[in-house]
Coordinates of C-alpha atoms and ligand atoms in Angstrom, one line a residue:
M1 CA -136.9 38.8 -45.8
L2 CA -134.6 40.5 -48.3
D3 CA -134.2 43.5 -45.9
D4 CA -132.4 41.1 -43.6
I5 CA -130.5 39.6 -46.1
T6 CA -128.8 42.9 -47.0
R7 CA -127.8 43.1 -43.2
I8 CA -126.6 39.9 -42.6
S9 CA -124.1 39.8 -45.8
S10 CA -123.3 43.5 -44.5
E11 CA -122.4 42.3 -41.0
F12 CA -120.3 39.4 -42.4
D13 CA -117.7 41.4 -44.5
S14 CA -117.1 43.7 -41.5
A15 CA -117.0 40.3 -39.6
L16 CA -114.4 38.4 -42.1
A17 CA -112.1 41.5 -42.5
S18 CA -111.6 41.4 -38.7
A19 CA -111.1 37.6 -38.3
N20 CA -107.3 36.8 -38.8
T21 CA -106.6 33.7 -37.3
A22 CA -108.1 29.9 -38.4
A23 CA -110.4 29.8 -34.9
A24 CA -111.5 33.2 -35.2
L25 CA -112.5 32.0 -39.1
D26 CA -113.9 28.6 -37.3
D27 CA -115.9 30.2 -35.1
L28 CA -117.7 32.3 -38.0
R29 CA -118.3 29.5 -40.0
V30 CA -120.5 28.3 -37.0
H31 CA -121.8 31.6 -36.5
Y32 CA -123.2 31.6 -40.1
F33 CA -123.9 28.2 -40.8
G34 CA -123.5 26.1 -37.5
R35 CA -126.0 23.1 -37.5
K36 CA -128.4 24.2 -34.4
G37 CA -128.4 28.3 -34.7
G38 CA -126.5 28.9 -37.6
L39 CA -127.7 32.0 -39.4
I40 CA -127.9 30.7 -43.1
P41 CA -130.1 27.7 -42.4
A42 CA -132.5 29.5 -40.1
L43 CA -133.0 31.9 -42.8
F44 CA -133.5 28.5 -45.2
S45 CA -135.9 27.7 -42.5
R46 CA -138.2 30.9 -43.4
L47 CA -138.0 30.6 -46.7
K48 CA -141.3 28.7 -46.6
E49 CA -142.9 31.9 -44.9
V50 CA -142.5 33.8 -47.6
P51 CA -145.4 35.1 -49.8
K52 CA -145.1 33.1 -53.4
E53 CA -144.6 35.9 -56.0
Q54 CA -141.3 37.0 -53.6
K55 CA -140.4 33.6 -53.1
K56 CA -138.4 32.7 -55.9
D57 CA -136.4 36.6 -55.3
A58 CA -135.8 35.2 -51.9
G59 CA -134.4 32.3 -52.8
D60 CA -132.0 33.2 -55.6
A61 CA -130.7 36.3 -53.4
L62 CA -130.4 33.2 -50.2
N63 CA -128.3 31.4 -52.8
K64 CA -125.7 33.8 -53.8
L65 CA -125.9 35.0 -50.6
R66 CA -124.9 31.6 -49.3
D67 CA -121.9 31.0 -51.6
R68 CA -120.4 34.0 -51.2
L69 CA -120.0 33.8 -47.7
E70 CA -119.2 29.8 -48.3
S71 CA -116.4 30.6 -50.8
E72 CA -114.8 33.3 -49.3
L73 CA -114.9 31.8 -45.9
K74 CA -113.3 29.1 -47.2
E75 CA -110.8 31.2 -49.2
K76 CA -109.7 33.3 -45.4
S77 CA -109.3 30.2 -43.9
E78 CA -107.2 28.6 -46.1
R79 CA -104.6 31.4 -46.6
V80 CA -104.8 32.0 -42.3
T81 CA -104.0 28.3 -42.1
A82 CA -101.1 28.0 -44.3
E83 CA -99.6 31.2 -43.0
E84 CA -99.7 30.5 -39.5
S85 CA -98.2 26.8 -40.2
A86 CA -95.2 28.8 -42.1
R87 CA -94.8 30.9 -38.9
K88 CA -94.8 27.8 -37.2
Q89 CA -92.1 25.9 -39.0
S90 CA -89.7 28.9 -39.2
R91 CA -90.3 29.1 -35.7
D92 CA -89.1 25.0 -35.1
I93 CA -86.0 25.6 -37.9
I94 CA -82.5 25.0 -36.4
D95 CA -80.5 27.8 -36.5
V96 CA -77.2 26.4 -36.6
T97 CA -75.4 30.1 -36.6
L98 CA -76.6 30.5 -33.4
P99 CA -74.3 30.6 -30.6
A100 CA -73.6 27.3 -28.7
R101 CA -75.5 26.6 -25.3
I102 CA -72.1 27.0 -23.0
P103 CA -72.6 23.8 -20.1
H104 CA -71.7 24.4 -16.4
L105 CA -68.5 23.9 -16.1
G106 CA -67.2 22.1 -12.8
H107 CA -64.3 25.1 -10.2
L108 CA -61.5 24.0 -8.8
H109 CA -61.8 24.6 -4.7
P110 CA -59.2 27.7 -3.2
V111 CA -57.2 24.8 -1.8
T112 CA -56.8 22.3 -4.3
I113 CA -55.7 25.0 -6.5
I114 CA -53.0 26.6 -4.1
R115 CA -52.2 22.6 -3.9
R116 CA -51.9 22.1 -7.7
E117 CA -49.5 25.4 -7.6
M118 CA -47.6 24.2 -5.0
E119 CA -47.3 20.8 -5.9
T120 CA -46.0 22.3 -9.7
I121 CA -43.7 24.4 -8.1
F122 CA -41.8 22.1 -6.0
S123 CA -41.4 19.1 -9.1
E124 CA -40.0 21.5 -11.2
M125 CA -37.5 21.5 -8.5
G126 CA -37.2 17.7 -8.9
Y127 CA -39.5 16.6 -5.8
S128 CA -41.7 13.5 -6.2
L129 CA -45.3 13.7 -4.5
D130 CA -46.8 11.6 -1.9
P131 CA -49.7 12.2 0.1
G132 CA -49.4 9.8 2.5
P133 CA -51.8 8.0 5.1
E134 CA -54.9 10.3 6.9
V135 CA -54.7 7.4 9.8
E136 CA -50.9 6.9 11.1
S137 CA -49.6 5.5 14.1
D138 CA -48.3 7.3 16.6
W139 CA -44.6 6.1 16.1
Y140 CA -45.2 7.8 12.1
N141 CA -46.9 11.1 13.9
F142 CA -45.3 12.0 17.1
E143 CA -42.1 9.5 18.3
A144 CA -39.9 8.9 15.2
L145 CA -40.3 12.9 14.6
N146 CA -38.8 13.1 18.5
F147 CA -42.0 14.1 20.1
T148 CA -40.9 12.8 24.0
P149 CA -43.7 10.8 25.6
D150 CA -44.9 13.6 27.1
H151 CA -45.1 16.5 24.6
P152 CA -48.1 19.0 24.8
A153 CA -48.7 18.3 21.1
R154 CA -50.2 14.6 22.0
D155 CA -52.0 15.5 24.6
T156 CA -55.8 14.3 23.6
Q157 CA -57.1 17.4 23.4
D158 CA -55.1 17.9 19.7
T159 CA -55.5 15.0 19.0
F160 CA -58.2 12.4 17.4
F161 CA -57.6 9.1 18.6
L162 CA -59.3 6.2 16.5
D163 CA -59.9 2.3 17.5
A164 CA -56.7 -0.1 17.6
D165 CA -58.8 -2.5 15.0
A166 CA -58.3 0.4 12.5
P167 CA -55.0 -0.6 11.3
P168 CA -53.5 2.2 8.9
R169 CA -52.1 1.4 5.4
G170 CA -48.7 -0.3 5.0
E171 CA -49.0 -0.4 8.7
G172 CA -48.2 -4.1 10.8
S173 CA -48.8 -4.5 14.5
G174 CA -47.3 -2.9 17.6
R175 CA -47.1 0.7 16.7
L176 CA -50.3 1.2 19.1
P177 CA -52.3 3.6 19.7
Y178 CA -53.9 5.2 15.7
L179 CA -54.3 8.2 15.2
L180 CA -55.8 11.2 12.4
R181 CA -52.4 12.5 11.9
T182 CA -51.9 15.9 13.2
H183 CA -49.7 17.1 10.2
T184 CA -47.9 15.9 7.1
S185 CA -44.6 15.4 8.7
N186 CA -45.5 11.7 9.1
V187 CA -44.9 11.2 5.7
Q188 CA -41.0 12.7 6.1
I189 CA -40.5 9.2 8.4
R190 CA -42.5 7.2 5.8
S191 CA -40.4 8.7 2.8
M192 CA -36.7 8.1 4.4
E193 CA -37.7 4.5 5.5
N194 CA -38.8 3.3 2.1
H195 CA -36.1 5.6 -0.1
T196 CA -32.0 6.2 0.6
P197 CA -30.9 9.1 -0.1
P198 CA -30.6 11.7 -1.6
V199 CA -34.8 12.7 -1.7
K200 CA -36.9 14.9 -2.1
V201 CA -40.5 15.0 -1.5
L202 CA -43.6 17.4 -1.1
S203 CA -46.9 15.9 0.7
C204 CA -50.0 17.5 0.5
G205 CA -53.5 16.2 2.8
R206 CA -55.5 16.9 4.9
V207 CA -54.7 17.2 8.9
Y208 CA -56.7 16.6 11.9
R209 CA -56.3 18.8 15.4
R210 CA -59.3 18.7 17.9
D211 CA -59.8 22.7 17.3
E212 CA -63.0 24.5 18.1
I213 CA -64.1 25.3 14.8
T214 CA -63.7 29.5 14.7
M215 CA -62.0 32.0 11.8
R216 CA -59.0 30.4 11.3
R217 CA -59.3 27.1 13.0
S218 CA -60.9 24.1 11.8
P219 CA -60.6 20.5 13.4
M220 CA -59.8 19.4 9.4
F221 CA -57.5 21.2 7.5
H222 CA -54.6 20.9 4.7
Q223 CA -51.2 20.9 4.9
A224 CA -48.5 21.0 2.7
E225 CA -44.9 19.3 4.2
G226 CA -42.1 19.3 1.6
F227 CA -38.5 18.1 2.5
L228 CA -34.6 16.6 1.5
V229 CA -32.0 15.3 2.3
D230 CA -28.4 15.2 0.2
K231 CA -25.2 15.5 1.2
G232 CA -23.8 18.7 2.1
I233 CA -27.6 20.6 3.1
H234 CA -27.5 23.6 5.1
I235 CA -29.8 26.2 6.0
G236 CA -29.1 28.1 3.1
H237 CA -30.8 25.5 1.1
L238 CA -33.6 25.8 3.4
R239 CA -33.7 29.7 2.9
A240 CA -33.1 29.9 -1.3
T241 CA -35.9 27.0 -1.3
L242 CA -38.4 29.0 0.4
E243 CA -37.9 32.3 -0.6
H244 CA -38.1 31.1 -4.8
F245 CA -41.2 28.9 -3.5
I246 CA -42.4 32.0 -1.8
K247 CA -41.8 34.7 -4.2
R248 CA -43.8 31.8 -7.3
L249 CA -46.7 31.6 -4.9
F250 CA -47.6 35.1 -3.9
G251 CA -45.4 37.2 -6.3
A252 CA -41.7 38.4 -7.3
D253 CA -41.7 41.3 -4.9
S254 CA -42.5 38.8 -1.6
K255 CA -39.4 39.4 1.2
M256 CA -39.5 36.8 4.3
R257 CA -37.7 36.4 6.9
M258 CA -36.9 33.6 9.5
R259 CA -37.5 33.5 13.1
P260 CA -36.4 31.0 15.9
S261 CA -38.4 28.3 16.8
F262 CA -38.9 25.2 18.3
F263 CA -40.3 21.9 16.7
P264 CA -38.8 18.7 18.3
F265 CA -38.4 17.1 14.8
T266 CA -35.8 20.2 13.3
E267 CA -32.5 21.8 14.7
P268 CA -32.0 24.8 14.2
S269 CA -36.0 25.3 13.7
A270 CA -37.6 28.5 12.5
E271 CA -40.7 29.9 12.0
V272 CA -40.9 32.2 8.3
D273 CA -42.6 35.3 7.8
M274 CA -43.8 36.4 4.4
S275 CA -44.3 40.4 3.4
C276 CA -48.4 41.1 4.0
V277 CA -49.8 40.3 0.2
F278 CA -51.9 42.8 1.2
C279 CA -49.7 46.8 2.1
K280 CA -46.2 45.0 0.7
G281 CA -45.1 45.5 4.2
A282 CA -46.2 49.1 5.3
G283 CA -48.5 47.4 7.7
C284 CA -52.3 46.6 8.1
G285 CA -55.3 45.6 9.3
T286 CA -54.8 42.5 7.9
C287 CA -51.0 41.8 9.4
S288 CA -51.6 43.3 12.8
H289 CA -49.7 46.2 11.5
T290 CA -46.3 44.9 11.3
G291 CA -46.1 44.2 7.9
W292 CA -45.5 40.7 7.8
M293 CA -47.6 37.3 7.7
E294 CA -46.8 34.1 9.7
I295 CA -47.2 31.7 7.2
L296 CA -44.5 28.6 7.3
G297 CA -42.5 25.7 10.1
C298 CA -39.4 24.6 9.1
G299 CA -36.0 23.9 10.4
M300 CA -32.9 21.0 9.5
I301 CA -34.0 18.0 10.7
H302 CA -33.2 16.5 13.3
P303 CA -30.2 14.0 14.1
Q304 CA -32.2 12.1 16.0
V305 CA -35.4 11.9 13.0
L306 CA -32.2 10.9 10.7
R307 CA -31.1 8.2 13.0
N308 CA -34.9 6.7 13.8
V309 CA -34.8 5.9 10.0
G310 CA -31.5 4.6 9.9
I311 CA -29.6 7.4 8.2
D312 CA -26.1 8.1 9.1
P313 CA -26.6 12.1 10.6
E314 CA -22.8 11.9 9.9
E315 CA -23.2 11.2 6.3
W316 CA -26.5 13.0 5.0
S317 CA -28.3 16.1 6.5
G318 CA -31.7 17.6 5.4
F319 CA -34.1 20.7 5.5
A320 CA -38.0 19.9 6.4
F321 CA -41.0 22.7 5.9
G322 CA -44.2 22.9 6.4
L323 CA -47.5 25.1 6.1
G324 CA -50.8 25.3 5.9
L325 CA -52.9 25.4 2.3
D326 CA -55.9 26.9 3.9
R327 CA -54.1 29.4 5.6
C328 CA -52.0 30.2 2.2
A329 CA -55.4 30.1 0.2
M330 CA -57.3 32.6 2.6
I331 CA -54.3 34.6 2.5
K332 CA -54.1 34.8 -2.0
F333 CA -57.8 35.3 -2.4
D334 CA -57.9 37.4 0.3
I335 CA -60.4 35.2 2.2
P336 CA -60.8 36.5 5.9
N337 CA -63.3 33.2 7.2
I338 CA -61.7 29.6 6.9
R339 CA -65.5 28.3 7.4
T340 CA -65.8 29.8 3.6
L341 CA -63.6 27.3 2.5
F342 CA -66.2 23.8 3.3
E343 CA -68.9 25.3 3.1
N344 CA -69.7 24.4 -0.5
D345 CA -70.9 27.1 -1.0
L346 CA -71.6 27.5 -5.1
R347 CA -71.5 30.9 -4.9
V348 CA -68.2 30.9 -3.2
L349 CA -66.5 28.4 -5.4
Q350 CA -67.7 30.1 -8.4
Q351 CA -65.5 33.5 -8.1
F352 CA -62.5 30.7 -8.6
Ligands
LIG1 N1 -45.2 19.8 11.5 C1 -45.0 21.1 11.8 C2 -46.7 21.9 11.9 O1 -47.3 21.1 11.8 C3 -44.8 22.5 10.6 C4 -43.1 21.9 10.1 C5 -42.7 20.8 9.5 C6 -42.5 22.4 10.9 C7 -41.6 20.4 8.3 C8 -41.3 22.0 10.6 C9 -40.3 21.2 9.7 O2 -47.0 22.8 12.8

């Protein structure tokens, strides 16, 4: 019996030394003092088998062992529990010196960036902004702009026509058919109808054409249209305005050139190229080794268009130009495929 007491006593010392968590210490308590199978209660129940003359010594030794184990276990348990809760508390503390979490911010779409830059550039030159309606009548989209009834742009291949019971904004009746505008030039007519010259307007918005989706084409895309009507306006004003705009949007070293072209609503008409933004005019794969990129269409507003909105072409003249915002975004941000602009892939948008 005394041997067992000595053995258990020294076993306890090493077990206690290696129990360093509250849970391990609790296991130890159960191992020694547990009601069922605890080592100390088991020794006590063996006391009655001890011969009478040894009973007192054995009882004393056992009582001493129990008291020592109890107090040492209690002391270490209290210490370890206190340490653990202190550690937990310091973990839960709010450290006000930590940097703040940055919330996820949205990004402007590349087309929106270009639109806003254009709106800034032209607002600074005194232009007012008018997006105009996307649902339009044949009159505003074609007829008032001098498109002859058999002009190829009216072909159903190009235009999305709408049911007649969806009249466009501000439109009465009688000017059927309705359609999705194929360009922003409708805003020329609407503005000139509503404002007596001088007028200076920039119009940015969506336009629609029945095209297949390809690298460069989409049935919905974005245009910007600018036009100005005043006294004594000539093609020099148009050229200076475009040169200023191109240098502001694409860099002061950009050059431009005008090539003769045709639009029913301008006369003369021109197509404008600017020096390739990638090779600066030297010639590269993107500009088909010409050094130039086609960027917009423009011209002097046709006298018949002015007459159509009740403006006397003998007294007033004006210019107009139109360009694709998507194309500008693709050039400026080096995006080769127009689909990239409309797929809403966050990995793309997050770059802008
Ligand atoms: N509306 C023409 C187009 O969509 C562009 C343009 C606008 C041309 C104004 C001349 C003047 O191609």
